[in-house]
Amino acid sequence: MALLDVESLSLSIGRKPVLRSLSFSLETGRILGLAGMSGSGKSQTLLSIMRLVDGAARLSGSIRLDGVALEACSEAELCAIRGRDIGMVFQEPLTALDPIMTVGEQIIETVRLHTRLPRAQVREVALQALELVELPASYLSSKRYPHELSGGQRQRLAIAMAIALKPKLLIADEPTASLDAATQMAILALLRRLVRNEGMGLLLVSHDLTALASIADDMAILHDGEIIEQGETLSLLDHPRHPYAQSLVSAAALPPFHRKGEIDKAAPPILEAREIRCTYPKPRSAFWKKRQSRLAVDGVGLTLRSGEILGIVGESGSGKSTLVRRLLALVPPQGGEVLIGGEVFPSRDRAETRRLRGRIQVVFQDPYGSFDPRWRIEDVVSESLGLRGVPVSRAERRRLVEAALTAVGLDAAHADRLAHQFSGGQRQRIAIARALIVKPDVIALDEATSALDPSNKAQILALLTRLVRQGGTSLLFVSHDMAAVRSVADRVMVMKDGRVVETGATADVFDHPHHPYTTALLASSPPLERVLSARRAAVRQEETCP
Amino acid sequence: MKAPVRIILGSAVIGTVIAAALLSLFWTPYDPTAMNIAERLQPPSSVHLFGSDPYGRDIFSMILAGARGALGVALAAALIGIGLGVPLGLWAAAGRSWVDEILMRACDVVFSFPAVVVAVLIAASFGPGARNAVIAIGIFNIPVFARLTRNAARGQWNRDYVWFARSAGRSALGISLTHILPNILGLLGTQATIQLSIAVLADAGLSYVGLGTQPPMPSWGRMLEESQTMIGFAPWLSLFPGLAVVLTVLGLSLLGDGLGALRRLHRSPGE
């Protein structure tokens, strides 16, 4: 008998079917990866298993946890099961932790809530949990609060709380999506160890095929509320049969979108930055003390030629976004200079600065926060038209908006809609159209593909390279996503703690990194292919020496 | 209570109060200021719907006319708060850090005074009357709106669309007016109804101590004050103005609460 047995699970909310007859099972000591893009029904599946779907939803099918049919349980029984037998880990640990409780209280409270153990034993259980997730035992009595921990430590704490009571089933919903690459690897390895050593089953939900490939024993691919393919991880990813599964796997592998040998190295750079410095004021440590400041960008220089794509990589906090804001003159200059086509930007002359702004545009990461929620797409896309200095008639404006939308593969009629009517991928196209409309020489993309799922990401990357190929624009592609950078950039610049540690042609940097940081960065985000071959090797080894 | 129910109930109550105030402009059963000693202290009846006071004035007519004063003072005070507080808040959010610091510390200073005591002080030193009551209550609305606007606007300033608007060359003033303000209007509207209810209460309080609307113009607060010695044998004297204040405040609170809940429900995912 399997630990978790789900049979023909269906869910509809209102008249809309959300899940269609899902069946899968999970054994103790194994990891089942549930893969799917946003909106495919992953989260609803988890909520259905915990029977936490809201009252208006209709749920059918059977869910057996260790032989107990959850659909037959009363709400009181379910509460006991959720606390004791199922542990849950969420994407953003900060929202799962109580901000006003210290780290120790946090975990002790969880244990006390579900057991009737005496104080000393509660501490004992909490200590064991901390040890399992490799957090120091001193955390139990320290005065630290969740916001003082790093993202990885927070997620470890959240996992400790989830496993403290030794649940049979651990459910993790995108547990690594908000972490940087190196931390992701560590958390995944931790989850794998816990499942192997502590006798749990893990249902791991993610849109990141590479993450799933690295630890899941079995996988199920969810699309539109249906499992279109499931099986053992290696065989599924090596030979996906369903066309959608095939497209997912190929998108995760990210083919090079790259074109070579068209950059005129003799031409003057279109964008140049020298010795850029940016600082942020730190909060005062005491009222009478002088304000300290933190150096976010420290002496960075770069050049970008016409038709070139320069990738800037680094972990979060390395100063990438601050650098972008400085290049766009969104923060006041504090040192160094930026030249656009040889002219200093921002200029002392306001009109001149406005004109230069039209030559460099930007696309941000968040496809939701990028647009004024009240504006029609036509107004959104045409916002920077004023930079051209000549007034634009209504008909002309409409024509330009429609042309920009068509250029990014959207329908001209979309101009009349509101932003919330579009999917994440479409919104990112709109953001690109908005940047394109003034025909800039440079578009800076600040993590522009990081919030997208693999198929959308691949499409946006293809669109970007096509725009560059068609001429007229250069890209500054800023991302922590090594695979994406590798597939589009001509040259790469690696940033760490506000400094450039390595720069060079993409192939050189990726294949022969010089700086140890670059090596570590590459090792922490291996391409899908390498993850799969590592697993194959491990399987072979197990077979030869059991 | 669900948000729509609160909104409907609140609007119904406030609609009635507004209707009463408007009606009193053209018609009241009796002249609310006309004394008629022959009919003094009549209990509620078909002749005097809510009874009459020691001078024989018709309570119902006084309540109707009093609604005008209460709403007028509250509305004017809220408008002072919005008219000065919102621009200051937008400025604090958009301006340099020292502007923000000065404006917000100024708000702290105003907040640190007990509002009612200072209102009494203002009304007492500049003379009682509706106009000074408006100013006294209005001054305390300014920091409420300034701080709320500043905090909400701060949240918007960090959004990517504002960063983009800046890269599109829009000025801070332009961004504040085209992007920030429209996106926080809902919040401000909700707060405005709450401030209105507080102002109605404050106005009643000022009138009660004789610093609000002056006789002979009727006011709910003064009616309460005048009736308290007679509460034993003529309870209607205090019952009806009391109910009028309570219902108006309740209606405004329900409306503000409901609007707030509705706004939270309908927030777009990115908001």
mmCIF file of N, CA and C in Angstrom, chain B residues 110 113-124 136 139-140:
data_model
loop_
_atom_site.group_PDB
_atom_site.id
_atom_site.type_symbol
_atom_site.label_atom_id
_atom_site.label_comp_id
_atom_site.label_asym_id
_atom_site.label_seq_id
_atom_site.Cartn_x
_atom_site.Cartn_y
_atom_site.Cartn_z
ATOM 1 N N VAL B 110 1.273 67.287 15.457
ATOM 2 C CA VAL B 110 -0.172 67.502 15.537
ATOM 3 C C VAL B 110 -0.839 66.318 16.216
ATOM 4 N N PHE B 113 -1.056 66.084 20.121
ATOM 5 C CA PHE B 113 -2.036 66.820 20.910
ATOM 6 C C PHE B 113 -3.337 66.042 20.964
ATOM 7 N N PRO B 114 -3.974 65.988 22.122
ATOM 8 C CA PRO B 114 -5.302 65.371 22.156
ATOM 9 C C PRO B 114 -6.272 66.230 21.342
ATOM 10 N N ALA B 115 -6.856 65.620 20.293
ATOM 11 C CA ALA B 115 -7.609 66.375 19.299
ATOM 12 C C ALA B 115 -8.732 67.198 19.907
ATOM 13 N N VAL B 116 -9.522 66.562 20.761
ATOM 14 C CA VAL B 116 -10.707 67.255 21.254
ATOM 15 C C VAL B 116 -10.317 68.448 22.131
ATOM 16 N N VAL B 117 -9.295 68.246 22.959
ATOM 17 C CA VAL B 117 -8.869 69.324 23.846
ATOM 18 C C VAL B 117 -8.431 70.540 23.021
ATOM 19 N N VAL B 118 -7.634 70.275 21.958
ATOM 20 C CA VAL B 118 -7.170 71.387 21.144
ATOM 21 C C VAL B 118 -8.330 72.037 20.389
ATOM 22 N N ALA B 119 -9.276 71.198 19.949
ATOM 23 C CA ALA B 119 -10.445 71.752 19.263
ATOM 24 C C ALA B 119 -11.182 72.695 20.208
ATOM 25 N N VAL B 120 -11.318 72.271 21.468
ATOM 26 C CA VAL B 120 -11.971 73.116 22.465
ATOM 27 C C VAL B 120 -11.180 74.418 22.622
ATOM 28 N N LEU B 121 -9.850 74.271 22.671
ATOM 29 C CA LEU B 121 -8.970 75.424 22.836
ATOM 30 C C LEU B 121 -9.171 76.415 21.685
ATOM 31 N N ILE B 122 -9.149 75.879 20.452
ATOM 32 C CA ILE B 122 -9.294 76.738 19.275
ATOM 33 C C ILE B 122 -10.644 77.447 19.307
ATOM 34 N N ALA B 123 -11.684 76.628 19.532
ATOM 35 C CA ALA B 123 -13.021 77.213 19.514
ATOM 36 C C ALA B 123 -13.168 78.236 20.634
ATOM 37 N N ALA B 124 -12.547 77.955 21.775
ATOM 38 C CA ALA B 124 -12.677 78.871 22.905
ATOM 39 C C ALA B 124 -11.916 80.159 22.655
ATOM 40 N N ALA B 136 -11.238 73.707 13.630
ATOM 41 C CA ALA B 136 -10.632 72.910 14.693
ATOM 42 C C ALA B 136 -10.600 71.430 14.330
ATOM 43 N N ILE B 139 -8.213 70.713 11.121
ATOM 44 C CA ILE B 139 -6.761 70.687 11.345
ATOM 45 C C ILE B 139 -6.292 69.284 11.695
ATOM 46 N N PHE B 140 -7.121 68.566 12.470
ATOM 47 C CA PHE B 140 -6.692 67.223 12.853
ATOM 48 C C PHE B 140 -6.880 66.213 11.742
#
